[in-house]
């Protein structure tokens, strides 16, 4: 796969995460907790950074994405640990529920961490391939 293909897949993952986040926040009216907000603050700029990289057909400024990936993955991992061990949790809302019915076993935090990990994987693959 070419470098542009890896960035395109990472952009699609970020875009899907943004759309799911907006759907549950704005249409389903589920208010996000503090850690969910941190993940949103990390995810939304990724859509713009990766989209701009695709539009300009360059990966020279993909280094801007790494701090957002780190922030989002860390907050999602911390929230996942807090769901498993409630004494460590900063989240007092329904984030521990599995609201996405087709997964049944995964919380939003675990799905968010998987998304950030996948974005990191594809961007790392693109930078190695370059």
JSON list of C-alpha atoms in Angstrom, two decimals:
[
{"chain": "A", "resi": 1, "resn": "UNK", "atom": "CA", "xyz": [0.00, 0.00, 0.00]},
{"chain": "A", "resi": 2, "resn": "UNK", "atom": "CA", "xyz": [1.21, 3.50, -0.75]},
{"chain": "A", "resi": 3, "resn": "UNK", "atom": "CA", "xyz": [1.83, 6.16, 1.88]},
{"chain": "A", "resi": 4, "resn": "UNK", "atom": "CA", "xyz": [-1.31, 8.06, 0.89]},
{"chain": "A", "resi": 5, "resn": "UNK", "atom": "CA", "xyz": [-3.39, 4.91, 1.48]},
{"chain": "A", "resi": 6, "resn": "UNK", "atom": "CA", "xyz": [-2.24, 4.63, 5.09]},
{"chain": "A", "resi": 7, "resn": "UNK", "atom": "CA", "xyz": [-3.04, 8.28, 5.76]},
{"chain": "A", "resi": 8, "resn": "UNK", "atom": "CA", "xyz": [-6.42, 7.86, 4.08]},
{"chain": "A", "resi": 9, "resn": "UNK", "atom": "CA", "xyz": [-7.32, 4.92, 6.34]},
{"chain": "A", "resi": 10, "resn": "UNK", "atom": "CA", "xyz": [-6.22, 6.88, 9.43]},
{"chain": "A", "resi": 11, "resn": "UNK", "atom": "CA", "xyz": [-8.35, 9.82, 8.26]},
{"chain": "A", "resi": 12, "resn": "UNK", "atom": "CA", "xyz": [-11.38, 7.56, 7.79]},
{"chain": "A", "resi": 13, "resn": "UNK", "atom": "CA", "xyz": [-10.98, 6.21, 11.33]},
{"chain": "A", "resi": 14, "resn": "UNK", "atom": "CA", "xyz": [-10.74, 9.75, 12.73]},
{"chain": "A", "resi": 15, "resn": "UNK", "atom": "CA", "xyz": [-13.74, 10.86, 10.66]},
{"chain": "A", "resi": 16, "resn": "UNK", "atom": "CA", "xyz": [-15.81, 7.88, 11.82]},
{"chain": "A", "resi": 17, "resn": "UNK", "atom": "CA", "xyz": [-14.90, 8.64, 15.44]},
{"chain": "A", "resi": 18, "resn": "UNK", "atom": "CA", "xyz": [-15.95, 12.27, 15.01]},
{"chain": "A", "resi": 19, "resn": "UNK", "atom": "CA", "xyz": [-19.27, 11.30, 13.45]},
{"chain": "A", "resi": 20, "resn": "UNK", "atom": "CA", "xyz": [-20.05, 8.70, 16.15]},
{"chain": "A", "resi": 21, "resn": "UNK", "atom": "CA", "xyz": [-19.13, 11.21, 18.85]},
{"chain": "A", "resi": 22, "resn": "UNK", "atom": "CA", "xyz": [-21.36, 13.88, 17.33]},
{"chain": "A", "resi": 23, "resn": "UNK", "atom": "CA", "xyz": [-24.21, 11.41, 16.85]},
{"chain": "A", "resi": 24, "resn": "UNK", "atom": "CA", "xyz": [-24.26, 10.33, 20.48]},
{"chain": "A", "resi": 25, "resn": "UNK", "atom": "CA", "xyz": [-23.67, 13.84, 21.79]},
{"chain": "A", "resi": 26, "resn": "UNK", "atom": "CA", "xyz": [-26.02, 15.85, 19.60]},
{"chain": "A", "resi": 27, "resn": "UNK", "atom": "CA", "xyz": [-28.70, 13.44, 18.38]},
{"chain": "A", "resi": 28, "resn": "UNK", "atom": "CA", "xyz": [-28.90, 10.96, 21.25]},
{"chain": "A", "resi": 29, "resn": "UNK", "atom": "CA", "xyz": [-28.34, 13.81, 23.77]},
{"chain": "A", "resi": 30, "resn": "UNK", "atom": "CA", "xyz": [-25.83, 11.79, 25.84]},
{"chain": "A", "resi": 31, "resn": "UNK", "atom": "CA", "xyz": [-23.67, 14.32, 27.63]},
{"chain": "A", "resi": 32, "resn": "UNK", "atom": "CA", "xyz": [-19.99, 13.34, 27.64]},
{"chain": "A", "resi": 33, "resn": "UNK", "atom": "CA", "xyz": [-17.96, 13.22, 30.83]},
{"chain": "A", "resi": 34, "resn": "UNK", "atom": "CA", "xyz": [-14.67, 15.07, 31.38]},
{"chain": "A", "resi": 35, "resn": "UNK", "atom": "CA", "xyz": [-12.50, 12.27, 29.95]},
{"chain": "A", "resi": 36, "resn": "UNK", "atom": "CA", "xyz": [-14.78, 11.90, 26.94]},
{"chain": "A", "resi": 37, "resn": "UNK", "atom": "CA", "xyz": [-14.29, 15.63, 26.30]},
{"chain": "A", "resi": 38, "resn": "UNK", "atom": "CA", "xyz": [-10.52, 15.19, 26.35]},
{"chain": "A", "resi": 39, "resn": "UNK", "atom": "CA", "xyz": [-10.84, 12.43, 23.79]},
{"chain": "A", "resi": 40, "resn": "UNK", "atom": "CA", "xyz": [-13.04, 14.64, 21.61]},
{"chain": "A", "resi": 41, "resn": "UNK", "atom": "CA", "xyz": [-10.56, 17.50, 21.88]},
{"chain": "A", "resi": 42, "resn": "UNK", "atom": "CA", "xyz": [-7.88, 15.12, 20.63]},
{"chain": "A", "resi": 43, "resn": "UNK", "atom": "CA", "xyz": [-9.97, 13.47, 17.91]},
{"chain": "A", "resi": 44, "resn": "UNK", "atom": "CA", "xyz": [-11.55, 16.46, 16.16]},
{"chain": "A", "resi": 45, "resn": "UNK", "atom": "CA", "xyz": [-8.25, 18.14, 15.15]},
{"chain": "A", "resi": 46, "resn": "UNK", "atom": "CA", "xyz": [-7.01, 14.80, 13.81]},
{"chain": "A", "resi": 47, "resn": "UNK", "atom": "CA", "xyz": [-9.75, 14.87, 11.21]},
{"chain": "A", "resi": 48, "resn": "UNK", "atom": "CA", "xyz": [-8.55, 18.29, 10.02]},
{"chain": "A", "resi": 49, "resn": "UNK", "atom": "CA", "xyz": [-4.83, 17.47, 10.14]},
{"chain": "A", "resi": 50, "resn": "UNK", "atom": "CA", "xyz": [-5.18, 14.19, 8.28]},
{"chain": "A", "resi": 51, "resn": "UNK", "atom": "CA", "xyz": [-7.66, 15.66, 5.82]},
{"chain": "A", "resi": 52, "resn": "UNK", "atom": "CA", "xyz": [-5.33, 18.58, 5.07]},
{"chain": "A", "resi": 53, "resn": "UNK", "atom": "CA", "xyz": [-2.48, 16.14, 4.59]},
{"chain": "A", "resi": 54, "resn": "UNK", "atom": "CA", "xyz": [-4.53, 14.22, 2.03]},
{"chain": "A", "resi": 55, "resn": "UNK", "atom": "CA", "xyz": [-5.71, 17.39, 0.30]},
{"chain": "A", "resi": 56, "resn": "UNK", "atom": "CA", "xyz": [-2.20, 18.82, -0.02]},
{"chain": "A", "resi": 57, "resn": "UNK", "atom": "CA", "xyz": [-0.81, 15.38, -0.88]},
{"chain": "A", "resi": 58, "resn": "UNK", "atom": "CA", "xyz": [2.00, 15.62, 1.66]},
{"chain": "A", "resi": 59, "resn": "UNK", "atom": "CA", "xyz": [2.87, 13.97, 4.95]},
{"chain": "A", "resi": 60, "resn": "UNK", "atom": "CA", "xyz": [5.35, 16.65, 5.99]},
{"chain": "A", "resi": 61, "resn": "UNK", "atom": "CA", "xyz": [3.12, 18.00, 8.77]},
{"chain": "A", "resi": 62, "resn": "UNK", "atom": "CA", "xyz": [1.80, 14.72, 10.16]},
{"chain": "A", "resi": 63, "resn": "UNK", "atom": "CA", "xyz": [4.05, 15.28, 13.17]},
{"chain": "A", "resi": 64, "resn": "UNK", "atom": "CA", "xyz": [1.27, 17.60, 14.38]},
{"chain": "A", "resi": 65, "resn": "UNK", "atom": "CA", "xyz": [-1.00, 14.58, 14.85]},
{"chain": "A", "resi": 66, "resn": "UNK", "atom": "CA", "xyz": [1.17, 12.72, 17.38]},
{"chain": "A", "resi": 67, "resn": "UNK", "atom": "CA", "xyz": [0.43, 14.91, 20.45]},
{"chain": "A", "resi": 68, "resn": "UNK", "atom": "CA", "xyz": [-3.30, 14.62, 19.78]},
{"chain": "A", "resi": 69, "resn": "UNK", "atom": "CA", "xyz": [-3.01, 10.84, 19.42]},
{"chain": "A", "resi": 70, "resn": "UNK", "atom": "CA", "xyz": [-1.07, 10.62, 22.68]},
{"chain": "A", "resi": 71, "resn": "UNK", "atom": "CA", "xyz": [-3.59, 12.78, 24.58]},
{"chain": "A", "resi": 72, "resn": "UNK", "atom": "CA", "xyz": [-6.58, 10.87, 23.24]},
{"chain": "A", "resi": 73, "resn": "UNK", "atom": "CA", "xyz": [-5.09, 7.41, 23.75]},
{"chain": "A", "resi": 74, "resn": "UNK", "atom": "CA", "xyz": [-3.92, 8.24, 27.28]},
{"chain": "A", "resi": 75, "resn": "UNK", "atom": "CA", "xyz": [-7.30, 9.62, 28.37]},
{"chain": "A", "resi": 76, "resn": "UNK", "atom": "CA", "xyz": [-9.13, 6.67, 26.78]},
{"chain": "A", "resi": 77, "resn": "UNK", "atom": "CA", "xyz": [-6.82, 4.19, 28.47]},
{"chain": "A", "resi": 78, "resn": "UNK", "atom": "CA", "xyz": [-7.22, 5.95, 31.83]},
{"chain": "A", "resi": 79, "resn": "UNK", "atom": "CA", "xyz": [-10.98, 5.94, 31.42]},
{"chain": "A", "resi": 80, "resn": "UNK", "atom": "CA", "xyz": [-10.95, 2.24, 30.49]},
{"chain": "A", "resi": 81, "resn": "UNK", "atom": "CA", "xyz": [-8.97, 1.43, 33.62]},
{"chain": "A", "resi": 82, "resn": "UNK", "atom": "CA", "xyz": [-11.38, 3.55, 35.65]},
{"chain": "A", "resi": 83, "resn": "UNK", "atom": "CA", "xyz": [-14.31, 1.58, 34.26]},
{"chain": "A", "resi": 84, "resn": "UNK", "atom": "CA", "xyz": [-12.71, -1.73, 35.25]},
{"chain": "A", "resi": 85, "resn": "UNK", "atom": "CA", "xyz": [-11.59, -0.37, 38.65]},
{"chain": "A", "resi": 86, "resn": "UNK", "atom": "CA", "xyz": [-14.13, 2.24, 39.79]},
{"chain": "A", "resi": 87, "resn": "UNK", "atom": "CA", "xyz": [-11.98, 3.49, 42.67]},
{"chain": "A", "resi": 88, "resn": "UNK", "atom": "CA", "xyz": [-9.60, 5.01, 40.07]},
{"chain": "A", "resi": 89, "resn": "UNK", "atom": "CA", "xyz": [-12.34, 6.63, 38.01]},
{"chain": "A", "resi": 90, "resn": "UNK", "atom": "CA", "xyz": [-12.77, 10.35, 37.33]},
{"chain": "A", "resi": 91, "resn": "UNK", "atom": "CA", "xyz": [-15.90, 9.63, 35.36]},
{"chain": "A", "resi": 92, "resn": "UNK", "atom": "CA", "xyz": [-19.21, 9.72, 37.17]},
{"chain": "A", "resi": 93, "resn": "UNK", "atom": "CA", "xyz": [-21.53, 9.13, 34.24]},
{"chain": "A", "resi": 94, "resn": "UNK", "atom": "CA", "xyz": [-22.77, 6.34, 32.03]},
{"chain": "A", "resi": 95, "resn": "UNK", "atom": "CA", "xyz": [-19.46, 5.84, 30.23]},
{"chain": "A", "resi": 96, "resn": "UNK", "atom": "CA", "xyz": [-19.15, 2.40, 31.76]},
{"chain": "A", "resi": 97, "resn": "UNK", "atom": "CA", "xyz": [-22.29, 1.25, 29.96]},
{"chain": "A", "resi": 98, "resn": "UNK", "atom": "CA", "xyz": [-21.96, -0.40, 26.60]},
{"chain": "A", "resi": 99, "resn": "UNK", "atom": "CA", "xyz": [-24.14, 2.04, 24.67]},
{"chain": "A", "resi": 100, "resn": "UNK", "atom": "CA", "xyz": [-23.21, 0.75, 21.26]},
{"chain": "A", "resi": 101, "resn": "UNK", "atom": "CA", "xyz": [-25.40, -2.33, 21.04]},
{"chain": "A", "resi": 102, "resn": "UNK", "atom": "CA", "xyz": [-23.50, -4.18, 18.33]},
{"chain": "A", "resi": 103, "resn": "UNK", "atom": "CA", "xyz": [-20.42, -4.51, 20.56]},
{"chain": "A", "resi": 104, "resn": "UNK", "atom": "CA", "xyz": [-22.06, -5.63, 23.83]},
{"chain": "A", "resi": 105, "resn": "UNK", "atom": "CA", "xyz": [-18.66, -6.04, 25.49]},
{"chain": "A", "resi": 106, "resn": "UNK", "atom": "CA", "xyz": [-16.84, -2.79, 24.83]},
{"chain": "A", "resi": 107, "resn": "UNK", "atom": "CA", "xyz": [-17.34, 0.62, 26.36]},
{"chain": "A", "resi": 108, "resn": "UNK", "atom": "CA", "xyz": [-16.88, 3.91, 24.53]},
{"chain": "A", "resi": 109, "resn": "UNK", "atom": "CA", "xyz": [-13.48, 4.34, 26.19]},
{"chain": "A", "resi": 110, "resn": "UNK", "atom": "CA", "xyz": [-12.23, 0.99, 24.92]},
{"chain": "A", "resi": 111, "resn": "UNK", "atom": "CA", "xyz": [-13.48, 1.71, 21.41]},
{"chain": "A", "resi": 112, "resn": "UNK", "atom": "CA", "xyz": [-11.87, 5.15, 21.57]},
{"chain": "A", "resi": 113, "resn": "UNK", "atom": "CA", "xyz": [-8.53, 3.68, 22.62]},
{"chain": "A", "resi": 114, "resn": "UNK", "atom": "CA", "xyz": [-8.71, 1.15, 19.79]},
{"chain": "A", "resi": 115, "resn": "UNK", "atom": "CA", "xyz": [-9.41, 3.99, 17.35]},
{"chain": "A", "resi": 116, "resn": "UNK", "atom": "CA", "xyz": [-6.47, 6.09, 18.55]},
{"chain": "A", "resi": 117, "resn": "UNK", "atom": "CA", "xyz": [-4.23, 3.02, 18.45]},
{"chain": "A", "resi": 118, "resn": "UNK", "atom": "CA", "xyz": [-5.33, 2.25, 14.87]},
{"chain": "A", "resi": 119, "resn": "UNK", "atom": "CA", "xyz": [-4.70, 5.85, 13.79]},
{"chain": "A", "resi": 120, "resn": "UNK", "atom": "CA", "xyz": [-1.24, 5.70, 15.36]},
{"chain": "A", "resi": 121, "resn": "UNK", "atom": "CA", "xyz": [-0.52, 2.39, 13.64]},
{"chain": "A", "resi": 122, "resn": "UNK", "atom": "CA", "xyz": [-1.43, 3.68, 10.18]},
{"chain": "A", "resi": 123, "resn": "UNK", "atom": "CA", "xyz": [0.43, 6.96, 10.60]},
{"chain": "A", "resi": 124, "resn": "UNK", "atom": "CA", "xyz": [3.51, 5.10, 11.80]},
{"chain": "A", "resi": 125, "resn": "UNK", "atom": "CA", "xyz": [3.24, 2.78, 8.80]},
{"chain": "A", "resi": 126, "resn": "UNK", "atom": "CA", "xyz": [2.95, 5.82, 6.49]},
{"chain": "A", "resi": 127, "resn": "UNK", "atom": "CA", "xyz": [6.01, 7.45, 7.99]},
{"chain": "A", "resi": 128, "resn": "UNK", "atom": "CA", "xyz": [8.06, 4.25, 7.72]},
{"chain": "A", "resi": 129, "resn": "UNK", "atom": "CA", "xyz": [6.93, 3.72, 4.13]},
{"chain": "A", "resi": 130, "resn": "UNK", "atom": "CA", "xyz": [7.97, 7.27, 3.21]}
]
